[in-house]
Every structure is written in C-alpha cells, then in structure tokens.
mmCIF file of C-alpha atoms in Angstrom:
data_model
loop_
_atom_site.group_PDB
_atom_site.id
_atom_site.type_symbol
_atom_site.label_atom_id
_atom_site.label_comp_id
_atom_site.label_asym_id
_atom_site.label_seq_id
_atom_site.Cartn_x
_atom_site.Cartn_y
_atom_site.Cartn_z
ATOM 1 C CA MET A 1 -70.227 23.779 -17.474
ATOM 2 C CA ALA A 2 -68.564 27.144 -17.132
ATOM 3 C CA SER A 3 -66.930 28.577 -20.326
ATOM 4 C CA PRO A 4 -63.122 28.410 -20.773
ATOM 5 C CA LYS A 5 -63.062 32.204 -20.443
ATOM 6 C CA THR A 6 -64.781 32.149 -17.199
ATOM 7 C CA LEU A 7 -62.707 29.382 -15.876
ATOM 8 C CA GLU A 8 -59.491 31.411 -16.753
ATOM 9 C CA ILE A 9 -60.775 34.766 -15.156
ATOM 10 C CA VAL A 10 -62.104 33.057 -12.035
ATOM 11 C CA THR A 11 -58.877 31.108 -11.458
ATOM 12 C CA ALA A 12 -56.824 34.229 -12.056
ATOM 13 C CA THR A 13 -58.977 36.341 -9.648
ATOM 14 C CA VAL A 14 -59.538 33.864 -6.778
ATOM 15 C CA PRO A 15 -56.420 35.146 -4.988
ATOM 16 C CA VAL A 16 -57.756 38.668 -5.072
ATOM 17 C CA LEU A 17 -61.059 37.628 -3.681
ATOM 18 C CA GLU A 18 -59.419 35.525 -1.016
ATOM 19 C CA GLU A 19 -57.658 38.684 0.163
ATOM 20 C CA HIS A 20 -60.894 40.560 0.344
ATOM 21 C CA GLY A 21 -63.215 37.587 1.050
ATOM 22 C CA VAL A 22 -64.517 38.451 4.488
ATOM 23 C CA ALA A 23 -64.891 42.200 3.554
ATOM 24 C CA ILE A 24 -66.933 41.097 0.507
ATOM 25 C CA THR A 25 -69.224 38.782 2.497
ATOM 26 C CA THR A 26 -69.664 41.320 5.205
ATOM 27 C CA VAL A 27 -70.891 43.910 2.588
ATOM 28 C CA PHE A 28 -73.027 41.150 1.012
ATOM 29 C CA TYR A 29 -74.869 40.307 4.244
ATOM 30 C CA ARG A 30 -75.466 43.981 5.020
ATOM 31 C CA ASN A 31 -76.954 44.792 1.806
ATOM 32 C CA MET A 32 -78.938 41.642 1.417
ATOM 33 C CA PHE A 33 -80.536 41.959 4.754
ATOM 34 C CA ASN A 34 -81.333 45.564 4.092
ATOM 35 C CA GLU A 35 -83.290 44.534 1.059
ATOM 36 C CA HIS A 36 -84.530 41.185 2.439
ATOM 37 C CA PRO A 37 -84.961 41.358 6.124
ATOM 38 C CA GLU A 38 -87.099 38.335 5.962
ATOM 39 C CA LEU A 39 -84.017 36.245 5.438
ATOM 40 C CA LEU A 40 -82.852 37.088 8.877
ATOM 41 C CA ASP A 41 -85.349 34.372 9.974
ATOM 42 C CA ILE A 42 -83.029 31.791 8.207
ATOM 43 C CA PHE A 43 -79.583 32.923 8.739
ATOM 44 C CA ASN A 44 -77.889 32.441 12.214
ATOM 45 C CA GLU A 45 -77.958 35.866 14.024
ATOM 46 C CA THR A 46 -75.294 34.773 16.538
ATOM 47 C CA ASN A 47 -72.896 33.669 13.830
ATOM 48 C CA GLN A 48 -73.635 36.899 11.974
ATOM 49 C CA LYS A 49 -72.678 38.994 15.000
ATOM 50 C CA LEU A 50 -69.519 37.033 15.667
ATOM 51 C CA GLY A 51 -68.387 37.125 11.963
ATOM 52 C CA ARG A 52 -68.474 33.393 11.589
ATOM 53 C CA GLN A 53 -71.019 33.324 8.757
ATOM 54 C CA GLN A 54 -69.028 35.835 6.763
ATOM 55 C CA THR A 55 -66.011 33.614 6.924
ATOM 56 C CA ALA A 56 -67.935 30.478 6.168
ATOM 57 C CA LEU A 57 -69.511 31.888 3.039
ATOM 58 C CA ALA A 58 -66.276 33.334 1.765
ATOM 59 C CA THR A 59 -64.667 29.874 2.320
ATOM 60 C CA THR A 60 -67.379 27.964 0.581
ATOM 61 C CA VAL A 61 -67.643 30.157 -2.531
ATOM 62 C CA LEU A 62 -63.909 30.463 -3.001
ATOM 63 C CA ALA A 63 -63.286 26.718 -2.551
ATOM 64 C CA ALA A 64 -66.011 25.941 -5.033
ATOM 65 C CA ALA A 65 -64.541 28.544 -7.469
ATOM 66 C CA LYS A 66 -61.144 26.976 -7.247
ATOM 67 C CA HIS A 67 -62.662 23.629 -8.455
ATOM 68 C CA LEU A 68 -65.203 25.123 -10.889
ATOM 69 C CA ASP A 69 -64.044 22.784 -13.627
ATOM 70 C CA LYS A 70 -64.328 19.717 -11.375
ATOM 71 C CA LEU A 71 -67.027 20.521 -8.822
ATOM 72 C CA ALA A 72 -67.474 16.711 -8.389
ATOM 73 C CA ALA A 73 -64.384 16.642 -6.362
ATOM 74 C CA LEU A 74 -66.167 18.718 -3.778
ATOM 75 C CA LEU A 75 -69.236 16.653 -3.679
ATOM 76 C CA PRO A 76 -68.766 15.460 0.041
ATOM 77 C CA GLN A 77 -68.454 19.049 1.209
ATOM 78 C CA VAL A 78 -71.346 20.211 -1.006
ATOM 79 C CA THR A 79 -73.508 17.268 0.253
ATOM 80 C CA GLN A 80 -72.698 18.224 3.870
ATOM 81 C CA ILE A 81 -73.700 21.809 3.269
ATOM 82 C CA SER A 82 -76.814 20.868 1.363
ATOM 83 C CA HIS A 83 -78.016 18.828 4.331
ATOM 84 C CA LYS A 84 -77.864 21.943 6.356
ATOM 85 C CA HIS A 85 -79.604 23.924 3.614
ATOM 86 C CA ARG A 86 -82.465 21.426 3.388
ATOM 87 C CA ALA A 87 -82.783 21.365 7.247
ATOM 88 C CA LEU A 88 -82.971 25.175 7.225
ATOM 89 C CA GLN A 89 -85.583 25.107 4.294
ATOM 90 C CA ILE A 90 -83.273 27.132 1.958
ATOM 91 C CA LEU A 91 -85.071 27.012 -1.339
ATOM 92 C CA PRO A 92 -84.159 27.447 -4.896
ATOM 93 C CA GLU A 93 -85.690 30.979 -5.012
ATOM 94 C CA HIS A 94 -83.149 32.054 -2.432
ATOM 95 C CA TYR A 95 -80.127 31.447 -4.630
ATOM 96 C CA PRO A 96 -80.735 34.262 -7.027
ATOM 97 C CA ILE A 97 -81.070 36.706 -4.062
ATOM 98 C CA VAL A 98 -77.694 35.435 -2.759
ATOM 99 C CA GLY A 99 -76.114 35.638 -6.113
ATOM 100 C CA LYS A 100 -77.320 39.313 -6.803
ATOM 101 C CA HIS A 101 -75.909 40.636 -3.539
ATOM 102 C CA LEU A 102 -72.796 38.517 -3.586
ATOM 103 C CA ILE A 103 -71.854 39.928 -7.012
ATOM 104 C CA GLY A 104 -72.979 43.410 -5.969
ATOM 105 C CA ALA A 105 -70.648 43.068 -3.013
ATOM 106 C CA ILE A 106 -67.697 42.136 -5.236
ATOM 107 C CA LYS A 107 -68.290 45.275 -7.233
ATOM 108 C CA GLU A 108 -68.591 47.387 -4.154
ATOM 109 C CA VAL A 109 -65.375 46.143 -2.462
ATOM 110 C CA LEU A 110 -63.141 45.887 -5.411
ATOM 111 C CA GLY A 111 -64.374 49.021 -7.144
ATOM 112 C CA GLU A 112 -62.794 49.836 -10.559
ATOM 113 C CA ALA A 113 -60.745 46.582 -10.372
ATOM 114 C CA ALA A 114 -64.057 44.685 -10.789
ATOM 115 C CA THR A 115 -64.160 44.932 -14.604
ATOM 116 C CA ASP A 116 -67.156 43.783 -16.626
ATOM 117 C CA ASP A 117 -65.336 40.659 -17.713
ATOM 118 C CA ILE A 118 -64.599 39.783 -14.059
ATOM 119 C CA ILE A 119 -68.114 40.432 -12.963
ATOM 120 C CA ASP A 120 -69.457 38.337 -15.871
ATOM 121 C CA ALA A 121 -67.220 35.437 -15.106
ATOM 122 C CA TRP A 122 -68.079 35.494 -11.357
ATOM 123 C CA THR A 123 -71.801 35.678 -12.192
ATOM 124 C CA GLU A 124 -71.580 32.602 -14.365
ATOM 125 C CA ALA A 125 -69.398 30.856 -11.738
ATOM 126 C CA TYR A 126 -71.905 31.545 -9.010
ATOM 127 C CA ASP A 127 -74.742 30.309 -11.281
ATOM 128 C CA GLU A 128 -72.877 27.051 -11.828
ATOM 129 C CA ILE A 129 -72.181 26.557 -8.103
ATOM 130 C CA ALA A 130 -75.872 27.395 -7.141
ATOM 131 C CA SER A 131 -77.084 24.941 -9.800
ATOM 132 C CA VAL A 132 -75.206 22.080 -8.123
ATOM 133 C CA PHE A 133 -76.560 22.880 -4.676
ATOM 134 C CA ILE A 134 -80.046 23.286 -5.987
ATOM 135 C CA GLN A 135 -79.986 19.889 -7.821
ATOM 136 C CA ILE A 136 -78.523 18.127 -4.705
ATOM 137 C CA GLU A 137 -81.014 19.657 -2.416
ATOM 138 C CA HIS A 138 -83.993 18.892 -4.669
ATOM 139 C CA GLY A 139 -83.304 15.230 -4.075
ATOM 140 C CA MET A 140 -82.996 15.809 -0.300
ATOM 141 C CA TYR A 141 -86.362 17.595 -0.206
ATOM 142 C CA LYS A 142 -88.027 14.689 -1.943
ATOM 143 C CA GLU A 143 -86.516 12.255 0.470
ATOM 144 C CA ALA A 144 -87.168 14.177 3.663
ATOM 145 C CA MET A 145 -89.262 12.275 6.160
ATOM 146 C CA TRP A 146 -91.761 15.253 6.497
ATOM 147 C CA GLN A 147 -91.983 18.623 4.687
ATOM 148 C CA GLY A 148 -91.123 21.994 6.267
ATOM 149 C CA PHE A 149 -91.327 22.437 9.967
ATOM 150 C CA ALA A 150 -93.842 20.126 11.785
ATOM 151 C CA PRO A 151 -95.010 20.562 15.348
ATOM 152 C CA PHE A 152 -93.861 18.077 17.961
ATOM 153 C CA LYS A 153 -94.960 17.716 21.616
ATOM 154 C CA VAL A 154 -92.353 17.407 24.293
ATOM 155 C CA ILE A 155 -93.042 14.334 26.391
ATOM 156 C CA LYS A 156 -89.869 14.164 28.325
ATOM 157 C CA LYS A 157 -87.253 16.561 29.424
ATOM 158 C CA GLU A 158 -84.251 15.428 31.423
ATOM 159 C CA ALA A 159 -81.024 16.907 32.642
ATOM 160 C CA VAL A 160 -78.097 14.576 31.589
ATOM 161 C CA ALA A 161 -75.274 16.951 32.689
ATOM 162 C CA THR A 162 -74.954 20.375 34.484
ATOM 163 C CA ASP A 163 -75.460 22.102 31.161
ATOM 164 C CA ILE A 164 -77.222 19.582 28.849
ATOM 165 C CA VAL A 165 -80.853 18.689 28.629
ATOM 166 C CA ALA A 166 -82.246 15.769 26.717
ATOM 167 C CA PHE A 167 -85.663 16.078 25.037
ATOM 168 C CA THR A 168 -88.034 13.395 23.706
ATOM 169 C CA VAL A 169 -90.778 14.655 21.339
ATOM 170 C CA VAL A 170 -93.669 13.102 19.413
ATOM 171 C CA PRO A 171 -95.588 14.442 16.493
ATOM 172 C CA VAL A 172 -98.574 16.592 17.184
ATOM 173 C CA ASP A 173 -101.704 14.849 15.917
ATOM 174 C CA LYS A 174 -104.058 17.142 13.942
ATOM 175 C CA SER A 175 -106.951 15.961 16.193
ATOM 176 C CA GLU A 176 -105.178 17.432 19.324
ATOM 177 C CA ASN A 177 -106.535 20.493 20.803
ATOM 178 C CA ASN A 178 -104.329 20.978 23.841
ATOM 179 C CA LYS A 179 -103.367 24.408 25.010
ATOM 180 C CA GLY A 180 -100.346 25.796 23.130
ATOM 181 C CA ASN A 181 -100.299 23.098 20.400
ATOM 182 C CA ASP A 182 -99.463 24.444 17.048
ATOM 183 C CA LEU A 183 -101.718 22.686 14.664
ATOM 184 C CA ALA A 184 -101.228 24.857 11.601
ATOM 185 C CA ASN A 185 -98.373 22.692 10.284
ATOM 186 C CA ALA A 186 -99.367 19.358 11.766
ATOM 187 C CA GLN A 187 -98.633 16.412 9.472
ATOM 188 C CA GLU A 188 -99.413 12.736 9.548
ATOM 189 C CA ILE A 189 -96.142 11.444 10.796
ATOM 190 C CA ASP A 190 -95.878 7.823 11.863
ATOM 191 C CA LEU A 191 -92.880 7.366 14.199
ATOM 192 C CA SER A 192 -92.875 3.613 13.605
ATOM 193 C CA LYS A 193 -92.282 4.260 9.895
ATOM 194 C CA LEU A 194 -89.409 6.678 10.329
ATOM 195 C CA THR A 195 -85.914 5.452 9.714
ATOM 196 C CA LEU A 196 -83.329 7.620 11.590
ATOM 197 C CA THR A 197 -79.647 7.298 10.982
ATOM 198 C CA ALA A 198 -77.237 7.382 13.980
ATOM 199 C CA GLY A 199 -75.363 10.746 13.815
ATOM 200 C CA GLN A 200 -78.183 12.843 12.174
ATOM 201 C CA TYR A 201 -79.612 16.138 13.610
ATOM 202 C CA ILE A 202 -82.896 17.804 13.696
ATOM 203 C CA THR A 203 -83.563 21.511 13.218
ATOM 204 C CA VAL A 204 -85.528 23.496 15.817
ATOM 205 C CA LYS A 205 -87.511 26.558 14.855
ATOM 206 C CA THR A 206 -88.148 28.978 17.657
ATOM 207 C CA ASP A 207 -89.414 32.580 18.197
ATOM 208 C CA PRO A 208 -87.430 33.788 21.188
ATOM 209 C CA LYS A 209 -88.722 36.680 23.070
ATOM 210 C CA ASP A 210 -85.197 38.323 23.137
ATOM 211 C CA SER A 211 -84.948 38.416 19.359
ATOM 212 C CA ASP A 212 -86.806 40.231 16.604
ATOM 213 C CA HIS A 213 -86.429 37.256 14.328
ATOM 214 C CA ILE A 214 -87.187 33.610 14.112
ATOM 215 C CA ALA A 215 -84.136 31.518 15.262
ATOM 216 C CA LEU A 216 -83.071 28.151 13.790
ATOM 217 C CA ARG A 217 -80.794 25.710 15.391
ATOM 218 C CA HIS A 218 -79.394 22.168 14.837
ATOM 219 C CA TYR A 219 -79.362 19.617 17.539
ATOM 220 C CA SER A 220 -77.997 15.987 17.212
ATOM 221 C CA LEU A 221 -80.050 12.990 17.932
ATOM 222 C CA TYR A 222 -78.710 10.879 20.793
ATOM 223 C CA SER A 223 -80.644 7.776 19.659
ATOM 224 C CA ALA A 224 -81.763 6.487 16.254
ATOM 225 C CA SER A 225 -84.599 4.636 17.836
ATOM 226 C CA THR A 226 -88.165 6.070 17.563
ATOM 227 C CA ASP A 227 -89.749 3.676 20.003
ATOM 228 C CA THR A 228 -90.510 6.396 22.482
ATOM 229 C CA GLY A 229 -90.185 9.453 20.243
ATOM 230 C CA ILE A 230 -87.411 11.600 18.590
ATOM 231 C CA GLN A 231 -84.555 12.125 21.039
ATOM 232 C CA PHE A 232 -82.073 15.086 20.945
ATOM 233 C CA ALA A 233 -80.013 17.056 23.403
ATOM 234 C CA VAL A 234 -79.375 20.823 23.940
ATOM 235 C CA ARG A 235 -76.366 22.264 25.752
ATOM 236 C CA ARG A 236 -76.956 25.640 27.376
ATOM 237 C CA ASP A 237 -74.682 28.224 25.854
ATOM 238 C CA ASN A 238 -73.802 31.220 27.961
ATOM 239 C CA ARG A 239 -70.393 32.168 26.640
ATOM 240 C CA ASN A 240 -71.319 35.760 26.096
ATOM 241 C CA GLU A 241 -74.294 38.012 24.987
ATOM 242 C CA HIS A 242 -74.245 36.722 21.591
ATOM 243 C CA HIS A 243 -74.804 33.070 22.490
ATOM 244 C CA GLY A 244 -77.515 30.995 24.082
ATOM 245 C CA LEU A 245 -80.483 32.584 22.424
ATOM 246 C CA VAL A 246 -82.227 29.254 21.628
ATOM 247 C CA SER A 247 -80.516 26.977 24.111
ATOM 248 C CA ASN A 248 -81.522 29.093 26.995
ATOM 249 C CA TYR A 249 -85.146 29.130 25.699
ATOM 250 C CA MET A 250 -85.016 25.420 25.401
ATOM 251 C CA HIS A 251 -83.672 24.977 28.946
ATOM 252 C CA ASP A 252 -85.720 27.546 30.740
ATOM 253 C CA GLN A 253 -88.983 27.805 28.905
ATOM 254 C CA LEU A 254 -89.726 24.689 26.897
ATOM 255 C CA GLU A 255 -91.519 22.096 29.136
ATOM 256 C CA VAL A 256 -93.263 18.701 28.957
ATOM 257 C CA GLY A 257 -96.507 19.267 27.092
ATOM 258 C CA ASP A 258 -95.267 22.279 25.053
ATOM 259 C CA THR A 259 -94.796 22.094 21.326
ATOM 260 C CA VAL A 260 -91.721 22.857 19.211
ATOM 261 C CA LEU A 261 -91.319 23.029 15.465
ATOM 262 C CA LEU A 262 -88.790 20.547 13.810
ATOM 263 C CA SER A 263 -87.619 19.974 10.337
ATOM 264 C CA ALA A 264 -86.879 16.422 9.291
ATOM 265 C CA PRO A 265 -83.563 14.804 10.354
ATOM 266 C CA ALA A 266 -80.544 15.636 8.153
ATOM 267 C CA GLY A 267 -76.840 15.101 8.038
ATOM 268 C CA ASP A 268 -74.226 12.692 6.628
ATOM 269 C CA PHE A 269 -72.181 12.012 9.702
ATOM 270 C CA ALA A 270 -72.812 8.315 9.867
ATOM 271 C CA LEU A 271 -71.241 4.957 10.519
ATOM 272 C CA ASN A 272 -69.416 3.270 7.716
ATOM 273 C CA GLN A 273 -71.958 0.462 7.078
ATOM 274 C CA ASP A 274 -69.355 -1.554 5.352
ATOM 275 C CA LEU A 275 -67.445 -2.012 8.502
ATOM 276 C CA VAL A 276 -70.260 -2.381 11.130
ATOM 277 C CA GLN A 277 -70.386 -6.193 10.760
ATOM 278 C CA GLN A 278 -66.589 -6.593 10.610
ATOM 279 C CA ASN A 279 -64.504 -7.160 13.634
ATOM 280 C CA ASP A 280 -60.944 -6.640 12.220
ATOM 281 C CA ILE A 281 -61.110 -2.854 12.091
ATOM 282 C CA PRO A 282 -61.860 -1.249 15.551
ATOM 283 C CA LEU A 283 -64.474 1.418 15.916
ATOM 284 C CA VAL A 284 -63.227 4.567 17.805
ATOM 285 C CA LEU A 285 -65.779 7.068 19.088
ATOM 286 C CA MET A 286 -64.287 10.323 20.387
ATOM 287 C CA SER A 287 -66.247 13.344 21.705
ATOM 288 C CA ALA A 288 -66.132 16.239 24.110
ATOM 289 C CA GLY A 289 -68.953 17.806 25.964
ATOM 290 C CA VAL A 290 -72.197 17.819 24.109
ATOM 291 C CA GLY A 291 -70.413 16.341 21.105
ATOM 292 C CA VAL A 292 -71.115 12.956 22.783
ATOM 293 C CA THR A 293 -74.831 13.191 21.433
ATOM 294 C CA PRO A 294 -74.259 11.925 17.896
ATOM 295 C CA VAL A 295 -71.585 9.337 18.762
ATOM 296 C CA LEU A 296 -73.806 8.004 21.543
ATOM 297 C CA SER A 297 -76.316 7.127 18.858
ATOM 298 C CA MET A 298 -73.572 5.502 16.873
ATOM 299 C CA LEU A 299 -72.491 3.363 19.861
ATOM 300 C CA GLU A 300 -76.114 2.327 20.240
ATOM 301 C CA ALA A 301 -76.377 1.385 16.566
ATOM 302 C CA GLN A 302 -73.126 -0.475 16.611
ATOM 303 C CA VAL A 303 -73.954 -2.532 19.683
ATOM 304 C CA LEU A 304 -77.383 -3.423 18.313
ATOM 305 C CA ALA A 305 -76.010 -4.459 14.944
ATOM 306 C CA ASN A 306 -72.709 -6.214 16.032
ATOM 307 C CA PRO A 307 -71.637 -6.245 19.747
ATOM 308 C CA LYS A 308 -68.519 -8.231 19.018
ATOM 309 C CA ARG A 309 -66.844 -5.449 17.135
ATOM 310 C CA PRO A 310 -63.827 -4.006 19.062
ATOM 311 C CA THR A 311 -64.991 -0.652 20.315
ATOM 312 C CA ILE A 312 -62.974 2.293 21.930
ATOM 313 C CA TRP A 313 -65.022 4.944 23.690
ATOM 314 C CA VAL A 314 -63.213 8.179 24.341
ATOM 315 C CA TYR A 315 -64.898 11.130 26.173
ATOM 316 C CA ALA A 316 -63.572 14.478 27.400
ATOM 317 C CA CYS A 317 -65.296 17.200 29.455
ATOM 318 C CA GLN A 318 -64.708 19.757 32.180
ATOM 319 C CA ASN A 319 -65.453 17.523 35.109
ATOM 320 C CA VAL A 320 -67.845 14.883 36.532
ATOM 321 C CA ALA A 321 -70.849 17.226 36.689
ATOM 322 C CA HIS A 322 -70.362 17.955 32.989
ATOM 323 C CA HIS A 323 -70.111 14.275 32.052
ATOM 324 C CA ALA A 324 -73.235 13.816 29.722
ATOM 325 C CA PHE A 325 -75.214 10.627 29.247
ATOM 326 C CA SER A 326 -72.822 8.620 31.577
ATOM 327 C CA ASP A 327 -75.515 6.130 32.620
ATOM 328 C CA GLN A 328 -76.728 5.524 28.987
ATOM 329 C CA VAL A 329 -73.156 5.044 27.862
ATOM 330 C CA GLU A 330 -72.320 2.539 30.646
ATOM 331 C CA ALA A 331 -75.497 0.551 29.723
ATOM 332 C CA LEU A 332 -74.514 0.271 26.119
ATOM 333 C CA LEU A 333 -70.872 -0.541 26.819
ATOM 334 C CA ALA A 334 -72.060 -3.372 29.148
ATOM 335 C CA LYS A 335 -73.745 -4.928 26.045
ATOM 336 C CA ALA A 336 -70.619 -4.791 23.990
ATOM 337 C CA GLU A 337 -68.286 -7.755 24.096
ATOM 338 C CA ASN A 338 -64.839 -6.000 23.296
ATOM 339 C CA VAL A 339 -64.738 -2.415 24.641
ATOM 340 C CA GLU A 340 -62.267 0.137 25.986
ATOM 341 C CA LYS A 341 -63.409 3.176 27.859
ATOM 342 C CA HIS A 342 -61.241 6.297 28.374
ATOM 343 C CA ILE A 343 -62.623 9.344 30.230
ATOM 344 C CA PHE A 344 -60.634 12.706 30.457
ATOM 345 C CA TYR A 345 -61.599 15.473 32.987
ATOM 346 C CA PHE A 346 -59.917 18.709 32.056
ATOM 347 C CA GLU A 347 -60.227 20.133 35.525
ATOM 348 C CA SER A 348 -58.287 17.251 36.842
ATOM 349 C CA GLY A 349 -55.450 17.766 34.453
ATOM 350 C CA GLN A 350 -56.219 14.756 32.360
ATOM 351 C CA ILE A 351 -55.025 15.513 28.772
ATOM 352 C CA LEU A 352 -56.235 14.076 25.612
ATOM 353 C CA ASP A 353 -53.408 14.882 23.209
ATOM 354 C CA GLU A 354 -51.289 13.438 20.485
ATOM 355 C CA THR A 355 -49.191 11.455 22.877
ATOM 356 C CA TRP A 356 -52.395 9.625 24.049
ATOM 357 C CA LEU A 357 -53.658 9.462 20.447
ATOM 358 C CA ALA A 358 -50.541 7.379 19.594
ATOM 359 C CA SER A 359 -52.042 4.495 21.600
ATOM 360 C CA LEU A 360 -54.911 4.074 19.209
ATOM 361 C CA PRO A 361 -54.794 1.109 16.842
ATOM 362 C CA LYS A 362 -54.196 1.415 13.140
ATOM 363 C CA PRO A 363 -56.077 0.983 11.059
ATOM 364 C CA ALA A 364 -59.162 2.230 12.877
ATOM 365 C CA ASP A 365 -62.617 3.583 11.970
ATOM 366 C CA ILE A 366 -62.587 6.916 13.872
ATOM 367 C CA TYR A 367 -65.558 9.212 14.576
ATOM 368 C CA VAL A 368 -64.978 12.662 16.286
ATOM 369 C CA CYS A 369 -67.428 15.371 17.474
ATOM 370 C CA GLY A 370 -66.964 18.370 19.621
ATOM 371 C CA SER A 371 -66.114 22.092 19.592
ATOM 372 C CA MET A 372 -64.071 23.447 16.874
ATOM 373 C CA PRO A 373 -60.767 23.674 18.927
ATOM 374 C CA PHE A 374 -61.337 20.039 20.104
ATOM 375 C CA MET A 375 -61.982 18.973 16.460
ATOM 376 C CA GLU A 376 -58.906 20.755 15.063
ATOM 377 C CA SER A 377 -56.717 19.202 17.831
ATOM 378 C CA MET A 378 -57.963 15.744 17.391
ATOM 379 C CA ILE A 379 -57.856 15.685 13.564
ATOM 380 C CA ASP A 380 -54.471 17.256 13.394
ATOM 381 C CA GLY A 381 -53.115 14.707 15.881
ATOM 382 C CA LEU A 382 -54.641 11.750 14.082
ATOM 383 C CA VAL A 383 -53.497 12.883 10.689
ATOM 384 C CA ALA A 384 -49.932 13.443 12.096
ATOM 385 C CA LEU A 385 -50.058 9.925 13.300
ATOM 386 C CA ASP A 386 -50.724 8.633 9.828
ATOM 387 C CA HIS A 387 -54.496 7.777 10.252
ATOM 388 C CA GLY A 388 -55.799 8.314 6.733
ATOM 389 C CA VAL A 389 -58.365 11.029 6.035
ATOM 390 C CA ASP A 390 -60.754 8.415 4.789
ATOM 391 C CA SER A 391 -60.740 6.732 8.223
ATOM 392 C CA VAL A 392 -61.340 9.947 10.304
ATOM 393 C CA HIS A 393 -64.953 11.114 10.189
ATOM 394 C CA TYR A 394 -66.144 14.205 12.078
ATOM 395 C CA GLU A 395 -68.981 16.516 12.973
ATOM 396 C CA PRO A 396 -67.950 19.875 14.373
ATOM 397 C CA PHE A 397 -70.248 21.508 16.788
ATOM 398 C CA GLY A 398 -70.082 24.964 15.368
ATOM 399 C CA PRO A 399 -70.806 26.981 12.183
ATOM 400 C CA LYS A 400 -69.967 25.044 8.984
ATOM 401 C CA MET A 401 -69.233 26.308 5.547
ATOM 402 C CA SER A 402 -72.755 27.215 4.476
ATOM 403 C CA LEU A 403 -74.716 29.588 2.516
ATOM 404 C CA GLY A 404 -77.334 29.658 5.126
ATOM 405 C CA GLY A 405 -76.953 28.031 8.547
#
C-alpha cells in the first residue's frame, strides 16, 4: 500500500501529468526503445507511429494513479489489460524497464517542477501499480493453455467477406518434418482437451519482410469449438501506410500447410453465464465489420447451450460484399427458437443510430464489438437510453489501454 505522503503528492500532481501525459509517454517510448530496441518486438509499431500507444499508456497510468488507494476498483480494467500482457508475453522483468524510463520521462518533461518528493512519490506509485499487474498476470501465465508462442499449421484458409479471411489451425506435432514447419517451440497440445471461451482472441507472432521487428497482433476466435482446430479471422487493413503490416501478410502470404506462431487464447469478453440458461432477459449481439468474429462465437455458444433464449442479432457493414460470415450466422440463427435479425448496410443509407437502439428491449444482456467509432456510438446511445453499464459488454477492435499491446 502506498504511503500517505505518496498518495497526497500523486493526487495533487495527477492534473499536471494529465496536461503533459502524451508528451511524457512520447519521451518515455523514445528513450526506452533507444536503450532497449528488443522491446520493439513486443510493442505495436503501427500504434506507435499513429500515437495511439502513447495515449493508451498515459491514460492507463493516470487512471491507476487516481485510484492508488483503491486499485481494487479498477480490477476489471486491470484484468482486461493483463490478458493483453499475457498474450503478448510481457513478463515481470519488463516492468522495471518501463518504470525507469517512465519516471525518467516525467523528469525530462517537467524539468525543475519535478522535485525529488514528486519523483519519489511517482516511483512508489508506479511500483504499486506494477505489482498489481504482475500478480494478476502470474496467475494468467499459470492458467494458460500452453506456454509462449507455439507453432500451428494452417489447414484451412477461407475468404468470408471481401476483406476478411478465416483461418483454421492445428498444433504442429514435434514428430512432423514438413517443409517450413517451425518445430523449435512445438509443444504437446491436445485440441480435445482445450476449453476455449466464446469471445476470446489468440495472438499471432510474425516476422514480416517489410519490418525490422517481430510483429504481434490479436485476432478473435469465431468459434469456441476445437473439433477441427482453432478458428480465427483476419481483416485486411489498408487504411494507410502505417496499417496492414500483419494482416496483409496473413492474407497474401500465409497459406494452407504453412505454420504460424500463436500464444494461448486470452480475453475476458465473454457471455454472462448466469443468464445463458435464462429466457427472461434477451441476448443482444451487436457488431460491425470484422467485429462480428467474437460475437459469432457467442451466438454459437448460446445456441448450443440454450436455443430457447430470445436473441437479437444486429450487424452493420459497408455493403453485401463486406458482410462477413453470413452463411454461418444464418445456420446458427436457424437453430435458435426465438430470434430477430437486423442487418445494416451503410452504403445503402441504412443507419444504426440511437433512434433504432430505442427499439431494443430493457432489460437486455448486450454485447458490442467493432471499430472504436462504432463502439463509442453504440455505447453512448445505449447508456443514454438507460441501459445500465453492467448490462453493456464490449470489445473494441483497436488499441486498448495497455503497457504493451
């Protein structure tokens, strides 16, 4: 527990650091990568170039500092971030490196205003925050279905929309000697014994030709079944020169028979199991674009567990060519006994807005996934319509508050 003096100083100086937060984290990343270039193999290079990681780190540290005397209140957010850290293989030894350069950046940006008392307080505060993350992530590493990044072989690659490809992979057996197989990290992974949770994601480790560094990316599972393998989807990202490093590699170069390195499934975006068997509170699954991936797995899980539950499927995308997993969704909805389906094509002028959201029942158990603008619009609309924050669950497809990914 941080000392009373530290709590007092940190509370008093949070507004100052908020004002300079992005500048501090920009200096932090510059200095840390200069001294530890190997960490560029963990941190998302695209988010670095776009400034997203700087903002995410500043937001995370400052939010934790504001609640330093009651970090338990932030447990849901800390857990969400820790899932990312475990998936990226961020280890306890990384935290002192981050701490050293973060405190150094505060000194550099604030200059003479960063007194010894302020620096000592923020050092203690960071150590307190880091210890919470390390403790939570320790448990996650112990519970992971396999350790580190293990090689998997692609056994199926299928276009499910104009810009989305679905992959099915199986563990590489140590006895295999096929061309291109990476056996160095092969592990004894029995698919039949894996228990995946609808809504989870895996993390892919690649070495793209167009980058000087290893690149890690998270991709959601579109099914929790392991009958045929682990199944996930990748959207091609060509928004500008900073995007698409990994997705273009996955679309254009990774083929059936090739291997790819994956860390064990992670994430806490999951169905409320207390409601799955109940039929009085409808399930609402809302997504846009490739955000359909995790909610598709949730639809599958709900139909398998209780097809009688009232279910509302809401999906938005650019047009019919971008409509992902349409056949799979139709097949699952056909197995449900009480469903509504609502599809919105933006190019046709179909609008998913607060006016339409007002038609949703209350109470409802709502799950939302998509781009950050989509997420913000849907969540703001639902909250404005008095859907409680505890009933709206979400998974943004974009950078989250994280010390790493």
